[in-house]
CSV table of C-alpha atoms in Angstrom, one decimal:
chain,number,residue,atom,x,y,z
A,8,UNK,CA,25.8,27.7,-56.8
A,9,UNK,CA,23.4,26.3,-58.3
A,10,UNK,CA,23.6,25.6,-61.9
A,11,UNK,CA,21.2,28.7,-63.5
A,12,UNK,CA,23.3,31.1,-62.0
A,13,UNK,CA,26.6,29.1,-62.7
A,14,UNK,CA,25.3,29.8,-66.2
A,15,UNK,CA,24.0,33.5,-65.5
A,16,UNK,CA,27.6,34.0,-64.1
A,17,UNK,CA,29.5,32.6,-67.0
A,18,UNK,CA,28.0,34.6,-69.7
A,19,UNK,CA,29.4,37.4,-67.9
A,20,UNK,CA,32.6,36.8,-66.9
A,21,UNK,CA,34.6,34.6,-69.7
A,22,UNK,CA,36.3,31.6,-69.4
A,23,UNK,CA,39.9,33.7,-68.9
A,24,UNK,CA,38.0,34.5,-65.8
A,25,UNK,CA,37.6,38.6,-66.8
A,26,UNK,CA,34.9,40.8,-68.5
A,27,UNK,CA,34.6,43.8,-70.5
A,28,UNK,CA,31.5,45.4,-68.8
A,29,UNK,CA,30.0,49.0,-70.3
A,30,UNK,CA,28.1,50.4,-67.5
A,31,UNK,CA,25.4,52.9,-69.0
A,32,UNK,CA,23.4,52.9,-65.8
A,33,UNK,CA,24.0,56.9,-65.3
A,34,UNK,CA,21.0,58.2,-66.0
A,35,UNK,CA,19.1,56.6,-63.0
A,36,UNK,CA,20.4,60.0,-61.0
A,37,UNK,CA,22.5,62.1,-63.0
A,38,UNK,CA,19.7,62.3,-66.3
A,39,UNK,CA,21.0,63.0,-69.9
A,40,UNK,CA,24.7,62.9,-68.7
A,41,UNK,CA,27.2,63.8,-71.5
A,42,UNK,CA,26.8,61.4,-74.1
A,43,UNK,CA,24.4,59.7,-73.1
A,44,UNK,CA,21.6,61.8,-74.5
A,45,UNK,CA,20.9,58.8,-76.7
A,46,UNK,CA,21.9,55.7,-75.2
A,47,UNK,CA,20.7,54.1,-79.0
A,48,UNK,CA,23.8,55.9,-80.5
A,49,UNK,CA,26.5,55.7,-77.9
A,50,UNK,CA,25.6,51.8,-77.1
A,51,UNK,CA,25.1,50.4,-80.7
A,52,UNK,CA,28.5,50.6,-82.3
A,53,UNK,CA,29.9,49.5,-79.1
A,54,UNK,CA,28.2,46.3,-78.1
A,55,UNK,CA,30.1,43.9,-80.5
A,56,UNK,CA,33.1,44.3,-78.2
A,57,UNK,CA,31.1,44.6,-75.1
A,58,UNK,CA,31.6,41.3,-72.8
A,59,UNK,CA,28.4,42.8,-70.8
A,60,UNK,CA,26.0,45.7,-70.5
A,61,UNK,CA,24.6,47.4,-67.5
A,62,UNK,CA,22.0,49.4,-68.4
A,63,UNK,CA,18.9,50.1,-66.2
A,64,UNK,CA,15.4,48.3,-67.0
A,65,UNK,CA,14.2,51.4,-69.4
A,66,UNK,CA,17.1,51.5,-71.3
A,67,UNK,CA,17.2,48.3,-71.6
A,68,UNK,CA,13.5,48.0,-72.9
A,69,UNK,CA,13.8,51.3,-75.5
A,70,UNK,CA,17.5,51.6,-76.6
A,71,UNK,CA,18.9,48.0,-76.5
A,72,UNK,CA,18.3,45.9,-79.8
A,73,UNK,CA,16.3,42.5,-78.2
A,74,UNK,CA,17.8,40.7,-80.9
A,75,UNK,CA,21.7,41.1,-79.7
A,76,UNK,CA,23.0,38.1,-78.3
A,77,UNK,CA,24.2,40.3,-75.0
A,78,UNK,CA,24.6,39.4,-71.0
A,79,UNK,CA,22.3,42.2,-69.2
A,80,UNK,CA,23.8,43.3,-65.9
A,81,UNK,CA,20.4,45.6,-64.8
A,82,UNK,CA,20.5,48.3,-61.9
A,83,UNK,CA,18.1,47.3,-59.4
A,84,UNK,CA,18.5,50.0,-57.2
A,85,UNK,CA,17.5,53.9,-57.3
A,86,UNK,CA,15.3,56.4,-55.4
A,87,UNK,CA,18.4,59.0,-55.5
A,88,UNK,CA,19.3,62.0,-57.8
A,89,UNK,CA,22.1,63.9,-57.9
A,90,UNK,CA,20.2,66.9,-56.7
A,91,UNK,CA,19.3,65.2,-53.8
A,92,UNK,CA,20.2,65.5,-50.3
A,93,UNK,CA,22.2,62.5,-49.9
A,94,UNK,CA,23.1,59.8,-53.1
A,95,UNK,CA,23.4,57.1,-50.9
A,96,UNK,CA,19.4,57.2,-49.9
A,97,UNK,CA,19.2,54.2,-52.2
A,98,UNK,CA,16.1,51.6,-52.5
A,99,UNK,CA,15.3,48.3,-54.6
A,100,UNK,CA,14.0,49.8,-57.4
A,101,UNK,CA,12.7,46.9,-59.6
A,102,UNK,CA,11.6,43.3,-58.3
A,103,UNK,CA,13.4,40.1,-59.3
A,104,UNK,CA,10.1,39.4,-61.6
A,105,UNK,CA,10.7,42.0,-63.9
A,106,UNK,CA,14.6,41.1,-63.7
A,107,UNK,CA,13.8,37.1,-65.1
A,108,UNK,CA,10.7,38.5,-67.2
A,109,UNK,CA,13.9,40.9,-69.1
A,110,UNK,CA,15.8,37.3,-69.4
A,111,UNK,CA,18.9,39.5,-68.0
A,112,UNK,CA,22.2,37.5,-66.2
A,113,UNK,CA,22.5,39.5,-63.2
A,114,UNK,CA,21.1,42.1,-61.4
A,115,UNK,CA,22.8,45.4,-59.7
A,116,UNK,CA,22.7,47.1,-56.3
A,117,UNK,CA,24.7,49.9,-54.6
A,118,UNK,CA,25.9,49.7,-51.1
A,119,UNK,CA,27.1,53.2,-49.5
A,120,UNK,CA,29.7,51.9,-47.1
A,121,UNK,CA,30.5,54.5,-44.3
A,122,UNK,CA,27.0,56.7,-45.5
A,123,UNK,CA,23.9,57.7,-43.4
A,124,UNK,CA,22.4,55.4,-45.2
A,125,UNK,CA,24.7,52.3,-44.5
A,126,UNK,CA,22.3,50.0,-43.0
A,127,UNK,CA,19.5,50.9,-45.2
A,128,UNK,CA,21.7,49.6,-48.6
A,129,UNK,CA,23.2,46.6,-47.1
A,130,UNK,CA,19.7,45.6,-45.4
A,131,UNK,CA,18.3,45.8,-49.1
A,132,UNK,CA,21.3,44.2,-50.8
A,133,UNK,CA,20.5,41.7,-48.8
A,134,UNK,CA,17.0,41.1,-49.4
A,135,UNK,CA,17.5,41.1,-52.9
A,136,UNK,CA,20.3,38.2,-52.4
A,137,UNK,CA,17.4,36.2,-50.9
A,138,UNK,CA,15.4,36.6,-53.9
A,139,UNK,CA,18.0,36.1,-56.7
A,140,UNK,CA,18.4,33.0,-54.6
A,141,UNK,CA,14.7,32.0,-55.6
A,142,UNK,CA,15.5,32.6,-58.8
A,143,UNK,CA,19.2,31.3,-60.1
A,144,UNK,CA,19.6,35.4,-60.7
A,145,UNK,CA,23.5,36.3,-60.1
A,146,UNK,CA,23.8,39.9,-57.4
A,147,UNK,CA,26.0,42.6,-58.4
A,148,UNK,CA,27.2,44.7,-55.1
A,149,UNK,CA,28.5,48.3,-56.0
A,150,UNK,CA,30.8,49.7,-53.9
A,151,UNK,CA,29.4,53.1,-54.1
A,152,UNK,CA,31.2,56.2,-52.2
A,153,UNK,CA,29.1,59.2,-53.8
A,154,UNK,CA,31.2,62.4,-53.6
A,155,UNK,CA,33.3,61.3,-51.2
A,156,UNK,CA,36.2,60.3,-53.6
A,157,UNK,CA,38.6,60.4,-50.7
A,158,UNK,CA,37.9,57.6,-49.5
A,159,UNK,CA,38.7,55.1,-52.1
A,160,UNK,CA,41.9,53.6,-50.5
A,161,UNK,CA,42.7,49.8,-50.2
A,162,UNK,CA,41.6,49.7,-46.4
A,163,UNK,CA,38.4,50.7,-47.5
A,164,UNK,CA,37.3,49.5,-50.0
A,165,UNK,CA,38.5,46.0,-49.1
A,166,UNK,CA,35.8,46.2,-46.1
A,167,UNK,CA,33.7,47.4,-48.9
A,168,UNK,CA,34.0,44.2,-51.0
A,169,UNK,CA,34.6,41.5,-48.1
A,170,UNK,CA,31.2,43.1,-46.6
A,171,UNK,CA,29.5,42.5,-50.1
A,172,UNK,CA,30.8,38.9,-50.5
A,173,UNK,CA,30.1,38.3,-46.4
A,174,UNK,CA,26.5,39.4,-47.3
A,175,UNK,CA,26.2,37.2,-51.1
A,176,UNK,CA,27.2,39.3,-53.7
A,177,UNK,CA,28.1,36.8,-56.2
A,178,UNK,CA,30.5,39.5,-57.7
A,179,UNK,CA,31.1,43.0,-56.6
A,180,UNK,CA,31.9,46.3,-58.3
A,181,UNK,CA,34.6,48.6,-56.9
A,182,UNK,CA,37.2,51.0,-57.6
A,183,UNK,CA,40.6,50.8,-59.1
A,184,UNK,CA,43.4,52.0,-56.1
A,185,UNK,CA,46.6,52.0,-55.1
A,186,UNK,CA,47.9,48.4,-53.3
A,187,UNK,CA,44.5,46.7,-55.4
A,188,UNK,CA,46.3,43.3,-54.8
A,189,UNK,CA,45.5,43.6,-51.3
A,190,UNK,CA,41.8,44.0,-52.6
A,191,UNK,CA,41.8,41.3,-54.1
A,192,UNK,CA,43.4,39.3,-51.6
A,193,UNK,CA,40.7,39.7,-49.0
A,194,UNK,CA,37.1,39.4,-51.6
A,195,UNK,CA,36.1,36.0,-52.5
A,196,UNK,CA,34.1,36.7,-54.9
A,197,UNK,CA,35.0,37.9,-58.3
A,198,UNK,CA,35.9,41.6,-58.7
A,199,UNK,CA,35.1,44.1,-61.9
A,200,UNK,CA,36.9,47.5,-61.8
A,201,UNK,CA,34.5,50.4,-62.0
A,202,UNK,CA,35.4,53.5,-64.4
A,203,UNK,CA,35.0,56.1,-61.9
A,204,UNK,CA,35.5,59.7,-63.1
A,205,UNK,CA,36.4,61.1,-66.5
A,206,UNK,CA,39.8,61.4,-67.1
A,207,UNK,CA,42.2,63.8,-69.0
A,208,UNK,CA,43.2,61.8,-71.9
A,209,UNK,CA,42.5,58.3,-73.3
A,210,UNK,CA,46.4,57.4,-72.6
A,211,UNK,CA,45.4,58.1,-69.0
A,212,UNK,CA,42.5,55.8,-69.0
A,213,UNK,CA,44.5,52.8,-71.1
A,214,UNK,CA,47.1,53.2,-68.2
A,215,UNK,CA,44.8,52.8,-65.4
A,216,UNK,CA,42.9,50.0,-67.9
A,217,UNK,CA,46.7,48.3,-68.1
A,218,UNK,CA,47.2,48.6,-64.2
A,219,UNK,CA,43.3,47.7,-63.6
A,220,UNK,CA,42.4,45.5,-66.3
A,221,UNK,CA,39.2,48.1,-66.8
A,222,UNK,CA,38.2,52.0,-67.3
A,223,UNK,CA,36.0,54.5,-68.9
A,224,UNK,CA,34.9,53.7,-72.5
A,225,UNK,CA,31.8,55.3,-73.8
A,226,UNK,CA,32.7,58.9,-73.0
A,227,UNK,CA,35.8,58.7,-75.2
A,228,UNK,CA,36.2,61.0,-78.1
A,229,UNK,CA,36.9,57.6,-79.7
A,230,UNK,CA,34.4,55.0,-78.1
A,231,UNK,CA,34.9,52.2,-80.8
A,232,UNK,CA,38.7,52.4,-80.7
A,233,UNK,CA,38.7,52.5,-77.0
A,234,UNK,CA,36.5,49.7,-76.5
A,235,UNK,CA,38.6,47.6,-78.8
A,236,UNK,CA,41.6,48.2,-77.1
A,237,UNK,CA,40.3,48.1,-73.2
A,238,UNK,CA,39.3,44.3,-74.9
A,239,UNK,CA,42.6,44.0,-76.0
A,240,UNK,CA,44.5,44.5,-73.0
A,241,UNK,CA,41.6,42.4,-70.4
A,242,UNK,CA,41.7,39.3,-72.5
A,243,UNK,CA,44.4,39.7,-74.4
A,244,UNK,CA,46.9,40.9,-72.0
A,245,UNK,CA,48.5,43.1,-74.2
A,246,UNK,CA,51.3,45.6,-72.8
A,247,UNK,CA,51.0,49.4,-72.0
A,248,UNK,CA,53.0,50.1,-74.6
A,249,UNK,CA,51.3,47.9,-77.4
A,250,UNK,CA,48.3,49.4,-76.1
A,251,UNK,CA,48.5,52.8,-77.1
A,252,UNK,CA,49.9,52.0,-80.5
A,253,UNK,CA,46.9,49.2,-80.9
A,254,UNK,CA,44.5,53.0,-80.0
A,255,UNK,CA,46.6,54.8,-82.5
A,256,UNK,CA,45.8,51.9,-85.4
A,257,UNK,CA,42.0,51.7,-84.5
A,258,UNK,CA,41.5,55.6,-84.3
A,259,UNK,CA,43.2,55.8,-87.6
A,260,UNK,CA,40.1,53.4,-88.9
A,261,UNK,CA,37.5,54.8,-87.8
């Protein structure tokens, strides 16, 4: 690599060699998803124990203080909505220009992995490799599966993250799954767990975070005090157990 997007890179991912990364991107096809009507008031009180933020480019530009000292992970690609046909009809959505011009540490890109449009989102990932390239600017690959949640098994979604690394990601974005050692195993690149969907409690989340070293934060009924103790256990490497008392302690703060 050379050594501006060493330096990209390392702002992201810490020197223990793990991140705490809140993913905000939502609204580029679901809209004004729960709690996230106003990314100002959900992202604020959470970014001094935020490792990384990925946000898209207009978030970024209208709800993200320019002043805070923060590693930008920016969504790159859209076209798609929710309502839509098919959520994997995905495109580059904003050139590597505007990317260096936003001073941001790595830019993001889906690939649909099994999806009608399969060759379309690797051809692009791709293409947007090539340009980062130009630029020292670090490629996110996310290992997107839409609606079909069924899928997300260690099989596949280790051809989902080898195929990412094979084509340049310099770090890819997946889901958390049973046997995730043998995810691992065959990615050489570095991996960041993806929340995925909302789950029942916080206790449920910590669990997975424990067994993951990642999960959902900002739609919490307790964002700060999750956040806090997600960091806890990623750099940390505090125990399930000490886990949930450390929530307990910060929710009683709040």
């Amino acid at each position: 690599m050379d050594w501006g997007l060493k330096n990209r890179l390392s702002r992201i991912i810490k020197p223990d060699g793990r991140t705490v990364m809140l993913a905000i991107d939502h609204g580029y096809f679901l809209g004004p998803v729960h709690k996230l009507e106003n990314p100002s008031k959900t992202i604020e009180p959470l970014l001094p124990y935020t490792d990384a933020l990925m946000p898209t480019r207009g978030v970024l530009r209208n709800c993200v203080d320019a002043g805070k000292d923060i590693p930008i992970v920016l969504r790159a690609s859209g076209g798609n909505t929710i309502i839509g046909d098919d959520l994997s009809n995905e495109e580059i959505t904003v050139s590597m220009k505007d990317a260096v011009r936003l001073n941001v540490s790595a830019v993001a890109f889906s690939i649909y992995i099994g999806s009608k449009y399969e060759h379309q989102t690797i051809i692009n990932f791709s293409r947007l490799v090539d340009e980062g390239m130009e630029y020292g600017m670090p490629v996110l690959a996310v290992t997107a599966v839409g609606k079909e949640l069924e899928k997300r098994d260690a099989r596949y979604l280790s051809l989902c993250c080898r195929l990412a690394a094979e084509h340049g990601a310099s770090f890819v974005k997946t889901y958390y799954c049973e046997d995730f050692e043998k995810v691992v195993k065959s990615c050489p690149v570095p991996l960041v767990i993806a929340g995925g969907p909302k789950l029942k409690t916080e206790i449920d989340a910590l669990e997975i975070a424990y067994e993951a070293i990642k999960r959902d934060i900002w739609q919490s009924e307790n964002p700060v005090a999750m956040i806090k103790t997600v960091r806890a256990i990623v750099h940390d490497n505090i125990s399930f157990e000490k886990a949930k008392k450390t929530l307990r302690t910060h929710k009683g703060r709040r």
